[in-house]
Short mmCIF file of C-alpha atoms and ligand atoms in Angstrom, two decimals:
data_model
loop_
_atom_site.label_atom_id
_atom_site.label_comp_id
_atom_site.label_asym_id
_atom_site.label_seq_id
_atom_site.Cartn_x
_atom_site.Cartn_y
_atom_site.Cartn_z
CA UNK A 1 126.86 107.79 113.97
CA UNK A 2 127.53 106.10 110.74
CA UNK A 3 125.39 106.99 107.75
CA UNK A 4 124.46 103.42 107.13
CA UNK A 5 120.88 102.27 107.62
CA UNK A 6 120.61 100.00 110.76
CA UNK A 7 118.29 97.02 110.58
CA UNK A 8 116.51 95.91 113.67
CA UNK A 9 115.17 92.30 113.51
CA UNK A 10 116.01 88.67 114.45
CA UNK A 11 119.02 86.91 112.63
CA UNK A 12 116.48 85.36 110.25
CA UNK A 13 114.65 86.15 107.05
CA UNK A 14 111.05 86.80 108.14
CA UNK A 15 109.68 90.14 107.27
CA UNK A 16 113.13 91.80 107.11
CA UNK A 17 114.56 89.66 104.17
CA UNK A 18 113.04 91.60 101.43
CA UNK A 19 114.51 94.81 102.90
CA UNK A 20 117.92 93.18 102.98
CA UNK A 21 117.59 92.20 99.31
CA UNK A 22 116.43 95.63 98.17
CA UNK A 23 119.35 97.53 100.02
CA UNK A 24 121.92 95.08 98.77
CA UNK A 25 120.63 95.46 95.18
CA UNK A 26 120.68 98.97 95.52
CA UNK A 27 124.35 98.76 96.47
CA UNK A 28 123.73 100.17 100.09
CA UNK A 29 125.70 99.03 102.93
CA UNK A 30 123.76 98.25 106.19
CA UNK A 31 124.16 97.38 109.68
CA UNK A 32 122.10 94.83 111.68
CA UNK A 33 121.32 94.68 115.29
CA UNK A 34 119.80 91.36 116.04
CA UNK A 35 116.92 90.71 118.60
CA UNK A 36 117.82 87.40 120.16
CA UNK A 37 115.49 87.38 123.20
CA UNK A 38 112.22 88.68 124.36
CA UNK A 39 114.10 91.16 126.56
CA UNK A 40 115.79 92.64 123.44
CA UNK A 41 112.48 93.29 121.97
CA UNK A 42 111.08 94.80 125.23
CA UNK A 43 113.97 97.15 125.47
CA UNK A 44 113.12 98.63 121.92
CA UNK A 45 109.49 98.90 122.99
CA UNK A 46 110.46 100.55 126.30
CA UNK A 47 112.74 103.04 124.31
CA UNK A 48 109.83 104.14 122.58
CA UNK A 49 111.32 103.53 119.13
CA UNK A 50 108.71 100.99 117.64
CA UNK A 51 105.78 103.00 116.45
CA UNK A 52 103.28 100.05 116.63
CA UNK A 53 105.51 98.03 119.20
CA UNK A 54 106.52 95.64 116.19
CA UNK A 55 109.61 94.98 114.14
CA UNK A 56 111.07 95.11 111.41
CA UNK A 57 112.35 98.57 112.31
CA UNK A 58 114.94 100.40 110.11
CA UNK A 59 117.01 103.40 111.03
CA UNK A 60 117.39 105.43 107.82
CA UNK A 61 117.85 109.20 107.17
CA UNK A 62 117.05 110.04 110.77
CA UNK A 63 113.81 108.01 110.86
CA UNK A 64 113.10 104.99 112.72
CA UNK A 65 110.85 103.45 110.20
CA UNK A 66 108.44 100.48 110.74
CA UNK A 67 105.82 98.59 108.54
CA UNK A 68 107.71 96.54 105.93
CA UNK A 69 105.84 97.91 103.03
CA UNK A 70 106.52 101.53 103.86
CA UNK A 71 110.42 100.81 104.45
CA UNK A 72 110.66 98.91 101.07
CA UNK A 73 108.77 101.71 99.14
CA UNK A 74 110.91 104.40 100.73
CA UNK A 75 114.21 102.40 99.80
CA UNK A 76 112.82 101.70 96.29
CA UNK A 77 111.98 105.25 95.66
CA UNK A 78 115.19 106.69 97.09
CA UNK A 79 117.53 104.34 95.04
CA UNK A 80 115.52 104.99 91.79
CA UNK A 81 114.05 101.45 91.69
CA UNK A 82 110.46 102.53 91.62
CA UNK A 83 109.65 103.30 88.03
CA UNK A 84 109.74 106.70 86.15
CA UNK A 85 106.09 107.73 86.51
CA UNK A 86 102.92 106.85 88.29
CA UNK A 87 101.91 104.02 85.86
CA UNK A 88 105.29 102.39 86.13
CA UNK A 89 105.00 102.52 89.83
CA UNK A 90 101.49 101.06 89.77
CA UNK A 91 102.78 98.06 87.89
CA UNK A 92 105.79 97.71 90.25
CA UNK A 93 103.23 97.62 93.08
CA UNK A 94 100.98 95.06 91.45
CA UNK A 95 103.94 92.77 90.64
CA UNK A 96 105.55 93.25 94.21
CA UNK A 97 102.24 92.59 95.95
CA UNK A 98 101.69 89.36 93.96
CA UNK A 99 105.24 88.02 94.85
CA UNK A 100 104.59 89.26 98.35
CA UNK A 101 101.58 87.03 98.60
CA UNK A 102 103.48 84.09 97.33
CA UNK A 103 106.34 84.70 99.61
CA UNK A 104 104.06 85.06 102.54
CA UNK A 105 102.77 81.66 102.07
CA UNK A 106 106.31 80.34 102.24
CA UNK A 107 107.38 82.38 105.08
CA UNK A 108 104.61 80.84 107.39
CA UNK A 109 105.31 77.24 106.21
CA UNK A 110 107.81 76.42 108.94
CA UNK A 111 105.58 77.59 111.63
CA UNK A 112 102.73 75.22 110.60
CA UNK A 113 101.99 71.90 112.25
CA UNK A 114 103.38 68.85 110.36
CA UNK A 115 99.83 67.65 109.17
CA UNK A 116 99.08 70.83 107.26
CA UNK A 117 102.59 71.46 106.11
CA UNK A 118 102.38 68.90 103.34
CA UNK A 119 99.11 70.26 102.01
CA UNK A 120 100.30 73.90 102.18
CA UNK A 121 103.54 73.13 100.34
CA UNK A 122 101.45 71.55 97.51
CA UNK A 123 99.33 74.77 97.52
CA UNK A 124 102.32 76.92 97.35
CA UNK A 125 103.65 74.87 94.29
CA UNK A 126 100.33 75.21 92.66
CA UNK A 127 99.94 78.76 93.15
CA UNK A 128 103.36 79.55 92.09
CA UNK A 129 103.02 77.65 88.81
CA UNK A 130 99.47 78.47 88.02
CA UNK A 131 98.75 81.89 89.44
CA UNK A 132 101.91 83.87 89.85
CA UNK A 133 104.81 82.68 87.47
CA UNK A 134 102.46 82.64 84.32
CA UNK A 135 101.92 86.37 84.88
CA UNK A 136 105.70 87.33 84.95
CA UNK A 137 106.42 84.80 82.09
CA UNK A 138 103.64 86.48 79.93
CA UNK A 139 104.78 90.10 80.93
CA UNK A 140 108.46 89.23 79.79
CA UNK A 141 107.13 87.53 76.62
CA UNK A 142 104.71 90.33 75.65
CA UNK A 143 107.09 93.17 76.00
CA UNK A 144 110.26 91.24 75.18
CA UNK A 145 112.53 93.33 77.58
CA UNK A 146 114.97 92.03 80.10
CA UNK A 147 113.18 93.55 83.18
CA UNK A 148 109.54 93.41 84.27
CA UNK A 149 108.79 97.16 84.21
CA UNK A 150 110.20 100.13 81.93
CA UNK A 151 113.08 98.12 80.45
CA UNK A 152 115.14 98.89 83.64
CA UNK A 153 115.96 97.11 86.92
CA UNK A 154 113.22 97.80 89.57
CA UNK A 155 111.95 96.60 92.86
CA UNK A 156 109.63 94.28 90.98
CA UNK A 157 112.60 92.33 89.49
CA UNK A 158 114.49 92.15 92.77
CA UNK A 159 111.45 90.92 94.59
CA UNK A 160 110.60 88.42 91.98
CA UNK A 161 114.01 86.99 92.01
CA UNK A 162 113.91 86.55 95.90
CA UNK A 163 110.41 84.80 95.32
CA UNK A 164 111.89 82.53 92.67
CA UNK A 165 114.76 81.34 94.81
CA UNK A 166 112.51 80.88 97.79
CA UNK A 167 110.14 78.76 95.65
CA UNK A 168 113.07 76.73 94.31
CA UNK A 169 113.94 75.86 97.88
CA UNK A 170 110.38 74.25 97.98
CA UNK A 171 110.75 72.49 94.48
CA UNK A 172 114.12 72.79 92.74
CA UNK A 173 112.60 72.41 89.09
CA UNK A 174 109.75 74.81 89.66
CA UNK A 175 110.85 76.94 86.75
CA UNK A 176 110.78 74.00 84.36
CA UNK A 177 107.85 75.18 82.44
CA UNK A 178 108.86 78.84 82.45
CA UNK A 179 111.81 79.43 80.07
CA UNK A 180 111.60 83.27 80.04
CA UNK A 181 111.75 83.24 83.86
CA UNK A 182 114.69 81.08 83.84
CA UNK A 183 116.54 83.44 81.72
CA UNK A 184 115.28 86.30 83.76
CA UNK A 185 116.59 84.56 86.88
CA UNK A 186 120.06 84.12 85.31
CA UNK A 187 120.09 87.85 84.31
CA UNK A 188 119.09 89.29 87.44
CA UNK A 189 121.41 87.03 89.52
CA UNK A 190 124.19 88.53 87.50
CA UNK A 191 123.49 92.22 88.30
CA UNK A 192 126.86 92.87 90.19
CA UNK A 193 125.31 94.02 93.65
CA UNK A 194 122.88 90.86 93.56
CA UNK A 195 125.61 88.53 92.58
CA UNK A 196 127.51 89.90 95.62
CA UNK A 197 124.50 89.43 97.88
CA UNK A 198 124.26 85.75 96.48
CA UNK A 199 127.66 84.88 97.55
CA UNK A 200 128.28 83.02 100.84
CA UNK A 201 129.30 85.27 103.80
CA UNK A 202 126.78 88.02 102.77
CA UNK A 203 124.06 89.40 104.87
CA UNK A 204 121.49 87.17 103.13
CA UNK A 205 119.80 84.75 105.72
CA UNK A 206 119.41 80.90 105.30
CA UNK A 207 115.93 79.29 105.05
CA UNK A 208 114.08 79.24 108.42
CA UNK A 209 114.78 75.88 110.27
CA UNK A 210 113.04 74.34 113.21
CA UNK A 211 115.51 75.66 115.74
CA UNK A 212 114.86 79.18 114.51
CA UNK A 213 111.11 78.68 114.69
CA UNK A 214 111.35 77.96 118.36
CA UNK A 215 113.39 81.10 118.94
CA UNK A 216 110.95 83.32 117.01
CA UNK A 217 107.95 81.77 118.80
CA UNK A 218 109.49 82.65 122.20
CA UNK A 219 110.33 86.32 121.11
CA UNK A 220 107.08 87.04 119.47
CA UNK A 221 104.64 84.73 121.42
CA UNK A 222 103.62 83.01 118.18
N1 IBG B 301 102.51 94.91 109.36
C1 IBG B 301 103.76 94.84 109.91
C2 IBG B 301 104.87 94.88 108.97
O1 IBG B 301 104.64 94.50 107.82
O2 IBG B 301 105.97 95.17 109.33
C3 IBG B 301 103.80 93.50 110.71
C4 IBG B 301 104.95 93.35 111.51
C5 IBG B 301 104.91 92.27 112.38
O3 IBG B 301 104.07 91.42 112.45
N2 IBG B 301 106.06 92.03 113.07
C6 IBG B 301 106.18 90.96 114.09
C7 IBG B 301 106.14 91.57 115.48
O4 IBG B 301 106.81 92.51 115.83
C8 IBG B 301 107.54 90.32 113.89
S1 IBG B 301 107.62 89.36 112.41
N3 IBG B 301 105.40 90.99 116.37
C9 IBG B 301 104.92 91.37 117.74
C10 IBG B 301 103.74 92.05 117.91
O5 IBG B 301 103.48 92.46 119.00
O6 IBG B 301 103.03 92.07 116.98
C11 IBG B 301 107.29 87.79 113.11
C12 IBG B 301 107.40 86.74 111.91
C13 IBG B 301 108.39 86.04 111.67
C14 IBG B 301 108.51 85.01 110.73
I1 IBG B 301 110.26 86.30 112.64
C15 IBG B 301 107.41 84.80 109.95
C16 IBG B 301 106.38 85.52 110.24
C17 IBG B 301 106.30 86.58 111.16
#
């Protein structure tokens, strides 16, 4: 058995994408086993490897981890991306939960009916620009550092960059009123491991399209 973490999920972003981002940013190579049919998911369930019968599931360090947040926290702590003390960790958690809420809105967008999609897209843009981005812009302004927490790259920065790129897919000029976030984006995109993950051919997944929504609906009955 190789020492690489093995990720079990669909060949899509969904709830696994932030895990891919964090591993890639930490410079950790990983393998992926894609769930392509309902039967693939049933097999994992019948094998008894899904604690709550759900994915994402990540095989790492002899564990079969489930629950996205638990997996992410483990990786962040293991690879020194989770602050130097409890207070830094608390800030990282707050920032990460904020970006998770924003990304959650975007993640469910392709699954919504056409008539509510437009309204929700407008809500995402409003929330990004009036609730979430101002917080990160102010944090960077107030402490004047390159990174959100502790003057050092953390899970909070990696998660925020993922959220920024996702919101830019909704509205390309969404950062126009946020100069420090624009500079932040440029800096974090240039972290060598992240730069590599952003290159074509990496394990980063494309935006969820209609074809994929149909596959996911079938596998997960949603
Ligand atoms: N709290 C869990 C976590 O955070 O990991 C929730 C996991 C979860 O809901 N997993 C879904 C699942 O296994 C797949 S993600 N469902 C089967 C079941 O029986 O609950 C599905 C999803 C995609 C894209 I793909 C967007 C939103 C959801």
